[in-house]
PDB file of C-alpha atoms in Angstrom:
ATOM      1  CA  MET A  18      13.808  11.133 -26.844  1.00  0.00           C
ATOM      2  CA  THR A  19      16.585  12.595 -27.121  1.00  0.00           C
ATOM      3  CA  ILE A  20      17.140  12.873 -29.936  1.00  0.00           C
ATOM      4  CA  TRP A  21      13.309  14.193 -30.771  1.00  0.00           C
ATOM      5  CA  THR A  22      13.940  16.864 -27.993  1.00  0.00           C
ATOM      6  CA  LEU A  23      16.998  18.279 -29.476  1.00  0.00           C
ATOM      7  CA  GLY A  24      15.469  18.157 -33.216  1.00  0.00           C
ATOM      8  CA  ARG A  25      12.853  19.628 -32.518  1.00  0.00           C
ATOM      9  CA  TRP A  26      14.623  22.509 -30.941  1.00  0.00           C
ATOM     10  CA  ALA A  27      16.964  23.005 -34.113  1.00  0.00           C
ATOM     11  CA  ARG A  28      13.825  23.817 -36.320  1.00  0.00           C
ATOM     12  CA  THR A  29      12.592  26.614 -34.196  1.00  0.00           C
ATOM     13  CA  ARG A  30      12.716  29.313 -35.145  1.00  0.00           C
ATOM     14  CA  ARG A  31      13.705  32.144 -32.884  1.00  0.00           C
ATOM     15  CA  PRO A  32      12.023  35.396 -33.921  1.00  0.00           C
ATOM     16  CA  SER A  33      13.913  38.786 -34.502  1.00  0.00           C
ATOM     17  CA  PRO A  34      14.020  41.406 -31.635  1.00  0.00           C
ATOM     18  CA  GLY A  35      12.888  43.753 -34.881  1.00  0.00           C
ATOM     19  CA  ARG A  36      10.026  41.426 -35.516  1.00  0.00           C
ATOM     20  CA  ARG A  37       6.747  39.606 -33.609  1.00  0.00           C
ATOM     21  CA  PRO A  38       6.116  36.206 -33.396  1.00  0.00           C
ATOM     22  CA  ARG A  39       3.418  34.910 -34.880  1.00  0.00           C
ATOM     23  CA  ARG A  40       0.136  34.007 -32.103  1.00  0.00           C
ATOM     24  CA  ALA A  41      -0.495  30.536 -32.194  1.00  0.00           C
ATOM     25  CA  ARG A  42      -3.683  29.672 -34.617  1.00  0.00           C
ATOM     26  CA  SER A  43      -6.039  28.422 -32.126  1.00  0.00           C
ATOM     27  CA  THR A  44      -7.964  25.152 -31.877  1.00  0.00           C
ATOM     28  CA  GLY A  45     -11.731  24.859 -31.050  1.00  0.00           C
ATOM     29  CA  PRO A  46     -12.869  23.266 -28.461  1.00  0.00           C
ATOM     30  CA  LEU A  47     -12.053  20.055 -28.570  1.00  0.00           C
ATOM     31  CA  PRO A  48      -8.369  19.969 -26.977  1.00  0.00           C
ATOM     32  CA  GLY A  49     -10.445  21.115 -23.980  1.00  0.00           C
ATOM     33  CA  ILE A  50     -13.399  18.629 -24.107  1.00  0.00           C
ATOM     34  CA  PHE A  51     -11.015  15.845 -24.580  1.00  0.00           C
ATOM     35  CA  SER A  52      -9.111  17.166 -21.576  1.00  0.00           C
ATOM     36  CA  MET A  53     -12.438  17.904 -19.966  1.00  0.00           C
ATOM     37  CA  HIS A  54     -13.260  14.053 -20.477  1.00  0.00           C
ATOM     38  CA  LYS A  55      -9.725  12.669 -19.288  1.00  0.00           C
ATOM     39  CA  SER A  56      -9.982  14.220 -16.655  1.00  0.00           C
ATOM     40  CA  LEU A  57     -13.418  12.579 -15.882  1.00  0.00           C
ATOM     41  CA  ALA A  58     -12.749   9.216 -16.731  1.00  0.00           C
ATOM     42  CA  MET A  59      -9.564   9.511 -13.951  1.00  0.00           C
ATOM     43  CA  VAL A  60     -11.854  10.253 -11.519  1.00  0.00           C
ATOM     44  CA  ILE A  61     -14.682   8.475 -11.908  1.00  0.00           C
ATOM     45  CA  GLY A  62     -12.923   5.444 -13.225  1.00  0.00           C
ATOM     46  CA  PRO A  63     -11.542   3.796 -10.084  1.00  0.00           C
ATOM     47  CA  VAL A  64     -14.644   5.311  -7.343  1.00  0.00           C
ATOM     48  CA  LEU A  65     -16.832   2.914  -9.908  1.00  0.00           C
ATOM     49  CA  GLY A  66     -14.053   0.014 -10.477  1.00  0.00           C
ATOM     50  CA  GLY A  67     -14.787   0.180  -6.181  1.00  0.00           C
ATOM     51  CA  PHE A  68     -17.359  -0.538  -6.230  1.00  0.00           C
ATOM     52  CA  VAL A  69     -18.061  -2.916  -9.065  1.00  0.00           C
ATOM     53  CA  LEU A  70     -14.950  -5.030  -7.057  1.00  0.00           C
ATOM     54  CA  GLU A  71     -17.662  -4.579  -3.568  1.00  0.00           C
ATOM     55  CA  THR A  72     -20.522  -5.190  -4.790  1.00  0.00           C
ATOM     56  CA  PHE A  73     -20.449  -7.600  -6.825  1.00  0.00           C
ATOM     57  CA  GLY A  74     -16.405  -8.834  -7.471  1.00  0.00           C
ATOM     58  CA  ALA A  75     -14.173  -9.227  -9.487  1.00  0.00           C
ATOM     59  CA  SER A  76     -14.933 -11.772 -12.145  1.00  0.00           C
ATOM     60  CA  VAL A  77     -17.694  -8.816 -13.150  1.00  0.00           C
ATOM     61  CA  LEU A  78     -14.922  -6.395 -12.445  1.00  0.00           C
ATOM     62  CA  TRP A  79     -12.183  -8.235 -15.234  1.00  0.00           C
ATOM     63  CA  LEU A  80     -14.982  -9.549 -17.937  1.00  0.00           C
ATOM     64  CA  GLY A  81     -16.675  -5.829 -17.679  1.00  0.00           C
ATOM     65  CA  ALA A  82     -13.125  -4.753 -18.303  1.00  0.00           C
ATOM     66  CA  ALA A  83     -13.004  -7.212 -20.807  1.00  0.00           C
ATOM     67  CA  GLY A  84     -15.837  -6.016 -22.321  1.00  0.00           C
ATOM     68  CA  PHE A  85     -15.049  -2.598 -22.339  1.00  0.00           C
ATOM     69  CA  CYS A  86     -11.879  -3.471 -23.717  1.00  0.00           C
ATOM     70  CA  ALA A  87     -14.173  -5.406 -26.990  1.00  0.00           C
ATOM     71  CA  ILE A  88     -16.135  -3.133 -28.079  1.00  0.00           C
ATOM     72  CA  ALA A  89     -13.234  -0.099 -28.464  1.00  0.00           C
ATOM     73  CA  ALA A  90     -11.410  -2.352 -30.141  1.00  0.00           C
TER      74      ALA A  90
END
């Protein structure tokens, strides 16, 4: 990680005092949507997992997780 960071610093150009830096291009709404869904999953996941564990037991929870992993793969 250190070598990668040093390499990035070496490639970064600093603008001269008389030159304005370029504005970063907009990447659109997709990164925001991805971030929102990731945050939402971090809130809903533990609550839903706790509910399934308390209601149906550990075997159903792990089989459901394995099923979701198989669908995602």
